[in-house]
């Protein structure tokens, strides 16, 4: 299964037609692609239904998580066809991927979210960047240090692991030089992070905007510097902790890959992105 | 006075025994009770659905994927394990080489499964370009269970009366003839049950396939080169991401049933042969 | 009659410990040769080296020559040697198969496929071993269900199925009672019409009863070798004399 | 015909054995090779004994001392919990239960050993972690304690089966002698079986300790994964959970990647030593 | 001297197969009584029933009475019986502990805690068994490292630590060489000053050398019982005569 050679020979000879597409990377994006691909597979089942020129082979689209860096890495080393990345790809990384291509699906924001049992959103709806820094770096250890009327209970920080795109974005846009305290809980995925906040009444973490929408009521986003994480604010860029949702690729697209990407970027695809709680690119 | 002196020991052992029994009962009934209710045929035969994926639908691709991983692992591991055991028992005439082989097997059994996964990812997936696939994951699982099978088969072969084997050699027949006609039939059941038991370990393992073959969403695998879902990994995702605790219980239950079936298969083979 | 088997300076060691030291012996064709000696003196080692079974033991080393009709057996194929020189062990070793399958085990290996022919061989050899009448109706019974004496006779019959020229027996009767022993002794005498027999025994009266020649091994060396009658009645060596008088061993 | 088959079989067996042995040795060497290059950038001393793990920071720092400590800490904790229960259960099985009951209970212990670690993780997360959060007012239930408890259940079968084996042996061998001296069963347990099984118990402990250190999924799900110095009620990260968590995102040939490999290598070496110790013990018991 | 132990119609069966049939015997105090008989006749079964060890075998059934100084032992506490009637087995069974711990094993159970007192007991009993001089400097050595003879003497010394009145020995020398056997025989004769000894032996000359009385058991029955000299020189029963002449068994 050598990708370079199949690339050239892809001119519709049946033997080398690659019916499988593998996505790997961002745990934020993985559920979205998984959803769209199941719909896609259900609709077409075999490639010849997608396009008459394709052979009669079943459509196999695989989705694997691991974090945005894993997506970049997988695109780089060729262990998957596409990388899913929910942060900006650095120039350095782009240089390492030959024939780099990216497709933007939408925009996500990191909301500073807490458990609904935490009454902070009633007394103090907005946190300043500085306060967030202090909470995440461990300068504030108890909730009553953040706001006097809150109980004297320990703050539980939930973060993504270092491979997650969210962590990089959060570090860059909020923390600056400061370090996130080391005894934070490292969740292996965005889903795990949100789950932890929903389960622990003292938890705070940077939950994805999409996830907040999916779990409305079970998790409460706070404003940052007085700006609420709403669709408008995110699009306008007023809400500062936002990030792009990207699909990246090394080298040229095969025709069947293009067919699927077209679906992703189509109006239908965008609707799904929106339905999942994210801000679609178009 | 004599009696009271030992009350401590009595209490301690009985208490430990009770803790043990309670643990066994609790863990099993926990999974069984939470998993068995609401389990229906659709859950077994459907693919994961809903958003996020897994909240609805079933786990069919994961069941098939797990079975495939296990088959690949067992196939791969049992061939080399049996060959090695046969070599040590019947071909190796040099103690030093035997010792060396044992050391290598020992060291392999000491490699933590996550490190094996690490190796599998770098070497099989990236260098050898096998991709994230059933094959890569199966091979890593195979390496993981290889020592287990080897040790048991070697023991089973070693327990065969040497005189019997010599009696066969003394008739002027070859080693392979002896092996297939006498040795293999004698410890066939032991070999099968070791493989079944090892298969159970492979089926329950997550760490080795996390980077090498198991992924969060895939249809039923169609070739050795496609990646696949696996029950334990799916279970991990379901709990870890808080997708659906209810489905997680059901998945755990199904996994447990599969393991139970695998083990009883091994035992059954043994029983059937004894009856003969 | 001629010499069929001859060892020249045969020396065997395990882990560099010499077990057999410079053995020179000539074994006569179609006679019974008995090997006697105290426990651990190397009798089994000696007899095992005659059909190269000793090479299966880990860490065994063999020096010297063993000539079968003048041909060095170590230059022959192992399997061929064992086809010509059969062996029966101390404990009966029937394979855990039916009697029938035990008997056809070797012939099938040597390429005999015809059912009738196989049946012929089985009957002939079982008769030779005096077992045929006892088992002819139960050929499909598991061989391990036979009595000890029957098992041992089956093993001898099985060894004969490859048509060896020489039959080596390592204390074949030590696990058997008097009646079975008598049966087997009788059979061996009959067999010596057709086969050369070498038998290790710790039972001196057995050697006296059946052997034409007897070799006395002590500490890995052949102390005395000659006609059985001669050796028992007029031992030339003091050790031999002491041994057959029961003073040691 | 069978001769030709024998040749093929011969080549097949030898070929497979040697290729598998070479392959296995290759794995070990490969892991070593992938690890070594980290030490061009960081000293061994710094890697093993430094305090901070931040491979993506500027400047990056890679030290796995907290993880090594955490790995040893949870494993020791697990052993400390499992040891008394395990030995007690072994006594219970061999000396108190009758044969029939033992026959029923034995397979269920095997069942415990055969449960996949994710299922242990699930129970750990949904039972213990929850329990700590609700009843003990932990800020978060993920803790070294939770990891230790889950691991202790996982290694219990290993301790029981090693002890059980030698206890049965001793019991069989000396039961009538001890009875002949007119002492009670419990005296025999206290003054004969337990002292005589000391080494087996130790061997069981070492084996179990090794298993605990190599465990990944169950621990990763309940320990919180913070690369800090471990405290009983605090979060921590073991070497294996570090690898499982971060390997997915570490770019091939990056510093991060080699550091993770080196962490795996260190774990492997520790386990290797532990296993050697176990085999040494086992040998001296058999003698 | 008086009778210390007496069986009345003692019958033991395993799985409804009678192994001992109606045994009536009186054992005299501070004498050595030997039990002889062919293998499988029930010697071990008999001696084991004397301290109720036989009850530990599943499927054993016991009928009749055993009286220790006139008291039925089956109405006494099992452990108390064994405290009074010690036992030593055929193969030496030192516990895999140090010599010291072997020796204090039983005394600790019977409530002796004082270190000095324990030391006193150890020295006394080891001296009685003729082992003290050999091991006094190595009391912390593993008992399993002793030689076979030393191990057996240790087991006898250990049996003495509970201060029994009767010592039962089941072929105590069968695993030992001549020198060790002589040691133990000498010791037993010395011990009979203080203890009543019942010894099972298959070595007739041993019985002759040390026993005051001898009982010959055959097929689960006592064929003859009397003074040793009498029995060996003037056996009244034909079977006894045949057995001591070596015609069977
Ligand atoms: N595989 C082996 N490795 C090392 N030593 C061995 C091996 N086989 C036999 N020996 C040693 O060689 C010596 C001779 O053994 P052998 O079996 O030939 O004696 P034997 O005369 O047949 O005795 P027995 O009458 O007891 O059968 C013995 O001291 C034995 O310990
Ligand atoms: N637990 C048991 N269950 C059934 N049968 C038994 C049991 N123990 C002994 N026997 C049988 O009881 C008979 C007498 O055995 P016992 O051990 O008393 O003989 P023995 O005279 O001591 O023989 P030896 O001289 O060989 O020690 C034997 O036939 C034996 O098979
Ligand atoms: Mg021999
Ligand atoms: Mg006996
Ligand atoms: O979406 P992430 O997993 O890269 O944070």
PDB file of N, CA and C in Angstrom, chain A residues 24 66-67 69-71 73 76-77 96 153-157 161-163 168 171 179 181-188 196 199-202, chain D residues 51-57 129-130 133 137-142 220 224-228 235 237 245-252 256-257:
ATOM      1  N   UNK A  24      -6.996  11.003  10.679  1.00  0.00           N
ATOM      2  CA  UNK A  24      -6.472  10.859  12.027  1.00  0.00           C
ATOM      3  C   UNK A  24      -6.187  12.228  12.616  1.00  0.00           C
ATOM      4  N   UNK A  66      -6.571  11.096  18.564  1.00  0.00           N
ATOM      5  CA  UNK A  66      -5.204  11.134  19.103  1.00  0.00           C
ATOM      6  C   UNK A  66      -4.741  12.550  19.374  1.00  0.00           C
ATOM      7  N   UNK A  67      -5.459  13.539  18.855  1.00  0.00           N
ATOM      8  CA  UNK A  67      -5.050  14.926  19.088  1.00  0.00           C
ATOM      9  C   UNK A  67      -4.525  15.562  17.813  1.00  0.00           C
ATOM     10  N   UNK A  69      -1.861  17.261  17.119  1.00  0.00           N
ATOM     11  CA  UNK A  69      -0.476  16.991  16.757  1.00  0.00           C
ATOM     12  C   UNK A  69      -0.363  15.633  16.110  1.00  0.00           C
ATOM     13  N   UNK A  70      -1.173  14.681  16.598  1.00  0.00           N
ATOM     14  CA  UNK A  70      -1.172  13.365  15.980  1.00  0.00           C
ATOM     15  C   UNK A  70      -1.616  13.479  14.532  1.00  0.00           C
ATOM     16  N   UNK A  71      -2.558  14.390  14.271  1.00  0.00           N
ATOM     17  CA  UNK A  71      -3.015  14.591  12.903  1.00  0.00           C
ATOM     18  C   UNK A  71      -1.902  15.110  12.023  1.00  0.00           C
ATOM     19  N   UNK A  73       1.229  14.855  12.582  1.00  0.00           N
ATOM     20  CA  UNK A  73       2.243  13.815  12.511  1.00  0.00           C
ATOM     21  C   UNK A  73       1.854  12.723  11.514  1.00  0.00           C
ATOM     22  N   UNK A  76       2.237  13.829   8.093  1.00  0.00           N
ATOM     23  CA  UNK A  76       3.671  13.944   7.793  1.00  0.00           C
ATOM     24  C   UNK A  76       4.263  12.581   7.457  1.00  0.00           C
ATOM     25  N   UNK A  77       4.012  11.583   8.344  1.00  0.00           N
ATOM     26  CA  UNK A  77       4.651  10.283   8.103  1.00  0.00           C
ATOM     27  C   UNK A  77       3.814   9.369   7.223  1.00  0.00           C
ATOM     28  N   UNK A  96       7.502  20.602   6.536  1.00  0.00           N
ATOM     29  CA  UNK A  96       7.854  19.184   6.598  1.00  0.00           C
ATOM     30  C   UNK A  96       6.881  18.316   5.802  1.00  0.00           C
ATOM     31  N   UNK A 153     -13.182  25.916  48.326  1.00  0.00           N
ATOM     32  CA  UNK A 153     -12.939  24.564  47.809  1.00  0.00           C
ATOM     33  C   UNK A 153     -11.888  24.620  46.724  1.00  0.00           C
ATOM     34  N   UNK A 154     -11.145  23.546  46.633  1.00  0.00           N
ATOM     35  CA  UNK A 154     -10.016  23.534  45.713  1.00  0.00           C
ATOM     36  C   UNK A 154     -10.469  23.616  44.258  1.00  0.00           C
ATOM     37  N   UNK A 155      -9.734  24.351  43.480  1.00  0.00           N
ATOM     38  CA  UNK A 155     -10.028  24.416  42.052  1.00  0.00           C
ATOM     39  C   UNK A 155      -9.436  23.188  41.368  1.00  0.00           C
ATOM     40  N   UNK A 156     -10.231  22.548  40.546  1.00  0.00           N
ATOM     41  CA  UNK A 156      -9.721  21.396  39.800  1.00  0.00           C
ATOM     42  C   UNK A 156      -9.576  21.787  38.333  1.00  0.00           C
ATOM     43  N   UNK A 157      -8.320  21.802  37.875  1.00  0.00           N
ATOM     44  CA  UNK A 157      -8.061  22.208  36.501  1.00  0.00           C
ATOM     45  C   UNK A 157      -8.076  20.990  35.599  1.00  0.00           C
ATOM     46  N   UNK A 161      -4.040  16.855  26.933  1.00  0.00           N
ATOM     47  CA  UNK A 161      -2.629  16.465  26.934  1.00  0.00           C
ATOM     48  C   UNK A 161      -1.880  17.329  25.937  1.00  0.00           C
ATOM     49  N   UNK A 162      -0.567  17.218  25.975  1.00  0.00           N
ATOM     50  CA  UNK A 162       0.262  18.111  25.161  1.00  0.00           C
ATOM     51  C   UNK A 162       0.002  17.950  23.672  1.00  0.00           C
ATOM     52  N   UNK A 163      -0.515  16.776  23.258  1.00  0.00           N
ATOM     53  CA  UNK A 163      -0.711  16.532  21.831  1.00  0.00           C
ATOM     54  C   UNK A 163      -1.959  17.210  21.300  1.00  0.00           C
ATOM     55  N   UNK A 168      -2.343  23.808  22.792  1.00  0.00           N
ATOM     56  CA  UNK A 168      -1.443  24.768  22.136  1.00  0.00           C
ATOM     57  C   UNK A 168      -2.120  26.109  21.980  1.00  0.00           C
ATOM     58  N   UNK A 171      -2.519  27.858  25.324  1.00  0.00           N
ATOM     59  CA  UNK A 171      -1.233  28.371  25.810  1.00  0.00           C
ATOM     60  C   UNK A 171      -0.875  29.669  25.105  1.00  0.00           C
ATOM     61  N   UNK A 179       3.073  29.044  32.878  1.00  0.00           N
ATOM     62  CA  UNK A 179       2.870  27.606  32.687  1.00  0.00           C
ATOM     63  C   UNK A 179       1.585  27.157  33.357  1.00  0.00           C
ATOM     64  N   UNK A 181      -0.509  24.845  35.621  1.00  0.00           N
ATOM     65  CA  UNK A 181       0.004  24.084  36.768  1.00  0.00           C
ATOM     66  C   UNK A 181       0.082  22.594  36.439  1.00  0.00           C
ATOM     67  N   UNK A 182       1.115  21.995  37.003  1.00  0.00           N
ATOM     68  CA  UNK A 182       1.433  20.630  36.566  1.00  0.00           C
ATOM     69  C   UNK A 182       0.470  19.587  37.086  1.00  0.00           C
ATOM     70  N   UNK A 183      -0.203  19.906  38.203  1.00  0.00           N
ATOM     71  CA  UNK A 183      -1.069  18.865  38.728  1.00  0.00           C
ATOM     72  C   UNK A 183      -2.487  18.954  38.158  1.00  0.00           C
ATOM     73  N   UNK A 184      -2.598  19.577  36.989  1.00  0.00           N
ATOM     74  CA  UNK A 184      -3.892  19.568  36.316  1.00  0.00           C
ATOM     75  C   UNK A 184      -4.180  18.156  35.826  1.00  0.00           C
ATOM     76  N   UNK A 185      -5.481  17.851  35.735  1.00  0.00           N
ATOM     77  CA  UNK A 185      -5.845  16.550  35.153  1.00  0.00           C
ATOM     78  C   UNK A 185      -5.667  16.649  33.656  1.00  0.00           C
ATOM     79  N   UNK A 186      -4.933  15.705  33.082  1.00  0.00           N
ATOM     80  CA  UNK A 186      -4.771  15.718  31.626  1.00  0.00           C
ATOM     81  C   UNK A 186      -5.784  14.774  31.010  1.00  0.00           C
ATOM     82  N   UNK A 187      -6.724  15.315  30.278  1.00  0.00           N
ATOM     83  CA  UNK A 187      -7.705  14.459  29.619  1.00  0.00           C
ATOM     84  C   UNK A 187      -7.181  14.094  28.240  1.00  0.00           C
ATOM     85  N   UNK A 188      -7.364  12.853  27.835  1.00  0.00           N
ATOM     86  CA  UNK A 188      -6.813  12.419  26.554  1.00  0.00           C
ATOM     87  C   UNK A 188      -7.625  12.907  25.356  1.00  0.00           C
ATOM     88  N   UNK A 196     -15.264  15.378  32.388  1.00  0.00           N
ATOM     89  CA  UNK A 196     -14.711  15.644  33.718  1.00  0.00           C
ATOM     90  C   UNK A 196     -15.354  16.892  34.329  1.00  0.00           C
ATOM     91  N   UNK A 199     -18.718  16.213  35.607  1.00  0.00           N
ATOM     92  CA  UNK A 199     -18.802  15.336  36.762  1.00  0.00           C
ATOM     93  C   UNK A 199     -18.283  15.956  38.048  1.00  0.00           C
ATOM     94  N   UNK A 200     -17.375  16.908  37.929  1.00  0.00           N
ATOM     95  CA  UNK A 200     -16.749  17.446  39.132  1.00  0.00           C
ATOM     96  C   UNK A 200     -17.174  18.890  39.327  1.00  0.00           C
ATOM     97  N   UNK A 201     -17.767  19.174  40.480  1.00  0.00           N
ATOM     98  CA  UNK A 201     -18.362  20.497  40.635  1.00  0.00           C
ATOM     99  C   UNK A 201     -17.318  21.593  40.784  1.00  0.00           C
ATOM    100  N   UNK A 202     -16.092  21.257  41.069  1.00  0.00           N
ATOM    101  CA  UNK A 202     -15.061  22.276  41.214  1.00  0.00           C
ATOM    102  C   UNK A 202     -14.156  22.396  39.993  1.00  0.00           C
TER     103      UNK A 202
ATOM    104  N   UNK D  51      13.221  17.365  37.345  1.00  0.00           N
ATOM    105  CA  UNK D  51      11.909  17.475  37.968  1.00  0.00           C
ATOM    106  C   UNK D  51      10.787  17.718  36.977  1.00  0.00           C
ATOM    107  N   UNK D  52      11.122  18.259  35.791  1.00  0.00           N
ATOM    108  CA  UNK D  52      10.044  18.787  34.988  1.00  0.00           C
ATOM    109  C   UNK D  52       9.882  18.052  33.671  1.00  0.00           C
ATOM    110  N   UNK D  53       8.640  17.849  33.289  1.00  0.00           N
ATOM    111  CA  UNK D  53       8.336  17.233  31.992  1.00  0.00           C
ATOM    112  C   UNK D  53       7.566  18.261  31.178  1.00  0.00           C
ATOM    113  N   UNK D  54       8.223  18.840  30.183  1.00  0.00           N
ATOM    114  CA  UNK D  54       7.553  19.805  29.314  1.00  0.00           C
ATOM    115  C   UNK D  54       8.254  19.795  27.970  1.00  0.00           C
ATOM    116  N   UNK D  55       8.065  18.723  27.221  1.00  0.00           N
ATOM    117  CA  UNK D  55       8.863  18.525  26.012  1.00  0.00           C
ATOM    118  C   UNK D  55       8.547  19.546  24.924  1.00  0.00           C
ATOM    119  N   UNK D  56       7.396  20.228  25.031  1.00  0.00           N
ATOM    120  CA  UNK D  56       7.050  21.177  23.982  1.00  0.00           C
ATOM    121  C   UNK D  56       7.298  22.617  24.424  1.00  0.00           C
ATOM    122  N   UNK D  57       7.797  22.793  25.637  1.00  0.00           N
ATOM    123  CA  UNK D  57       8.061  24.135  26.134  1.00  0.00           C
ATOM    124  C   UNK D  57       9.269  24.756  25.462  1.00  0.00           C
ATOM    125  N   UNK D 129     -13.360   6.277  41.772  1.00  0.00           N
ATOM    126  CA  UNK D 129     -13.157   7.717  41.611  1.00  0.00           C
ATOM    127  C   UNK D 129     -14.400   8.477  42.055  1.00  0.00           C
ATOM    128  N   UNK D 130     -15.548   7.990  41.614  1.00  0.00           N
ATOM    129  CA  UNK D 130     -16.816   8.596  42.038  1.00  0.00           C
ATOM    130  C   UNK D 130     -16.952   8.580  43.546  1.00  0.00           C
ATOM    131  N   UNK D 133     -14.882  11.105  45.284  1.00  0.00           N
ATOM    132  CA  UNK D 133     -15.368  12.466  45.085  1.00  0.00           C
ATOM    133  C   UNK D 133     -16.583  12.728  45.945  1.00  0.00           C
ATOM    134  N   UNK D 137     -14.698  13.921  49.770  1.00  0.00           N
ATOM    135  CA  UNK D 137     -14.392  15.317  49.629  1.00  0.00           C
ATOM    136  C   UNK D 137     -13.031  15.549  48.982  1.00  0.00           C
ATOM    137  N   UNK D 138     -12.594  14.599  48.154  1.00  0.00           N
ATOM    138  CA  UNK D 138     -11.376  14.856  47.370  1.00  0.00           C
ATOM    139  C   UNK D 138     -11.743  15.924  46.358  1.00  0.00           C
ATOM    140  N   UNK D 139     -10.811  16.800  46.038  1.00  0.00           N
ATOM    141  CA  UNK D 139     -11.132  17.792  45.017  1.00  0.00           C
ATOM    142  C   UNK D 139     -11.416  17.072  43.712  1.00  0.00           C
ATOM    143  N   UNK D 140     -10.616  16.042  43.413  1.00  0.00           N
ATOM    144  CA  UNK D 140     -10.985  15.175  42.301  1.00  0.00           C
ATOM    145  C   UNK D 140     -10.615  13.769  42.699  1.00  0.00           C
ATOM    146  N   UNK D 141     -11.450  12.827  42.320  1.00  0.00           N
ATOM    147  CA  UNK D 141     -11.255  11.459  42.752  1.00  0.00           C
ATOM    148  C   UNK D 141     -10.066  10.779  42.102  1.00  0.00           C
ATOM    149  N   UNK D 142      -9.634  11.302  40.954  1.00  0.00           N
ATOM    150  CA  UNK D 142      -8.471  10.718  40.308  1.00  0.00           C
ATOM    151  C   UNK D 142      -7.278  10.876  41.234  1.00  0.00           C
ATOM    152  N   UNK D 220      -4.180   4.591  33.724  1.00  0.00           N
ATOM    153  CA  UNK D 220      -4.327   5.855  33.016  1.00  0.00           C
ATOM    154  C   UNK D 220      -5.728   6.439  33.215  1.00  0.00           C
ATOM    155  N   UNK D 224      -5.344  10.503  36.836  1.00  0.00           N
ATOM    156  CA  UNK D 224      -5.334  11.947  36.667  1.00  0.00           C
ATOM    157  C   UNK D 224      -4.291  12.468  35.703  1.00  0.00           C
ATOM    158  N   UNK D 225      -3.233  11.721  35.511  1.00  0.00           N
ATOM    159  CA  UNK D 225      -2.226  12.062  34.506  1.00  0.00           C
ATOM    160  C   UNK D 225      -1.630  13.459  34.643  1.00  0.00           C
ATOM    161  N   UNK D 226      -1.195  13.816  35.842  1.00  0.00           N
ATOM    162  CA  UNK D 226      -0.449  15.067  35.988  1.00  0.00           C
ATOM    163  C   UNK D 226       1.001  14.724  36.265  1.00  0.00           C
ATOM    164  N   UNK D 227       1.899  15.284  35.483  1.00  0.00           N
ATOM    165  CA  UNK D 227       3.305  14.914  35.656  1.00  0.00           C
ATOM    166  C   UNK D 227       3.920  15.579  36.886  1.00  0.00           C
ATOM    167  N   UNK D 228       3.379  15.293  38.051  1.00  0.00           N
ATOM    168  CA  UNK D 228       3.907  15.897  39.272  1.00  0.00           C
ATOM    169  C   UNK D 228       4.371  14.811  40.226  1.00  0.00           C
ATOM    170  N   UNK D 235      -2.990  13.627  42.304  1.00  0.00           N
ATOM    171  CA  UNK D 235      -2.885  13.031  40.991  1.00  0.00           C
ATOM    172  C   UNK D 235      -1.424  12.720  40.675  1.00  0.00           C
ATOM    173  N   UNK D 237       1.222  10.639  37.335  1.00  0.00           N
ATOM    174  CA  UNK D 237       1.235  10.032  36.009  1.00  0.00           C
ATOM    175  C   UNK D 237       2.303   8.949  36.000  1.00  0.00           C
ATOM    176  N   UNK D 245      -0.641   8.479  26.610  1.00  0.00           N
ATOM    177  CA  UNK D 245      -1.311   9.759  26.426  1.00  0.00           C
ATOM    178  C   UNK D 245      -0.654  10.596  25.343  1.00  0.00           C
ATOM    179  N   UNK D 246       0.665  10.586  25.308  1.00  0.00           N
ATOM    180  CA  UNK D 246       1.342  11.567  24.471  1.00  0.00           C
ATOM    181  C   UNK D 246       1.928  11.015  23.186  1.00  0.00           C
ATOM    182  N   UNK D 247       2.035   9.690  23.094  1.00  0.00           N
ATOM    183  CA  UNK D 247       2.707   9.150  21.916  1.00  0.00           C
ATOM    184  C   UNK D 247       1.977   9.517  20.628  1.00  0.00           C
ATOM    185  N   UNK D 248       0.642   9.489  20.706  1.00  0.00           N
ATOM    186  CA  UNK D 248      -0.143   9.766  19.507  1.00  0.00           C
ATOM    187  C   UNK D 248       0.244  11.076  18.851  1.00  0.00           C
ATOM    188  N   UNK D 249       0.616  12.063  19.655  1.00  0.00           N
ATOM    189  CA  UNK D 249       0.849  13.389  19.099  1.00  0.00           C
ATOM    190  C   UNK D 249       2.314  13.762  18.940  1.00  0.00           C
ATOM    191  N   UNK D 250       3.193  12.857  19.277  1.00  0.00           N
ATOM    192  CA  UNK D 250       4.610  13.219  19.212  1.00  0.00           C
ATOM    193  C   UNK D 250       5.149  12.935  17.819  1.00  0.00           C
ATOM    194  N   UNK D 251       5.628  13.953  17.145  1.00  0.00           N
ATOM    195  CA  UNK D 251       6.106  13.796  15.773  1.00  0.00           C
ATOM    196  C   UNK D 251       7.320  12.877  15.714  1.00  0.00           C
ATOM    197  N   UNK D 252       7.335  12.005  14.675  1.00  0.00           N
ATOM    198  CA  UNK D 252       8.453  11.081  14.544  1.00  0.00           C
ATOM    199  C   UNK D 252       9.754  11.866  14.504  1.00  0.00           C
ATOM    200  N   UNK D 256      10.375  15.138  21.657  1.00  0.00           N
ATOM    201  CA  UNK D 256       9.277  14.562  22.419  1.00  0.00           C
ATOM    202  C   UNK D 256       9.192  13.057  22.192  1.00  0.00           C
ATOM    203  N   UNK D 257       9.267  12.684  20.929  1.00  0.00           N
ATOM    204  CA  UNK D 257       9.168  11.282  20.530  1.00  0.00           C
ATOM    205  C   UNK D 257      10.280  10.449  21.149  1.00  0.00           C
TER     206      UNK D 257
END
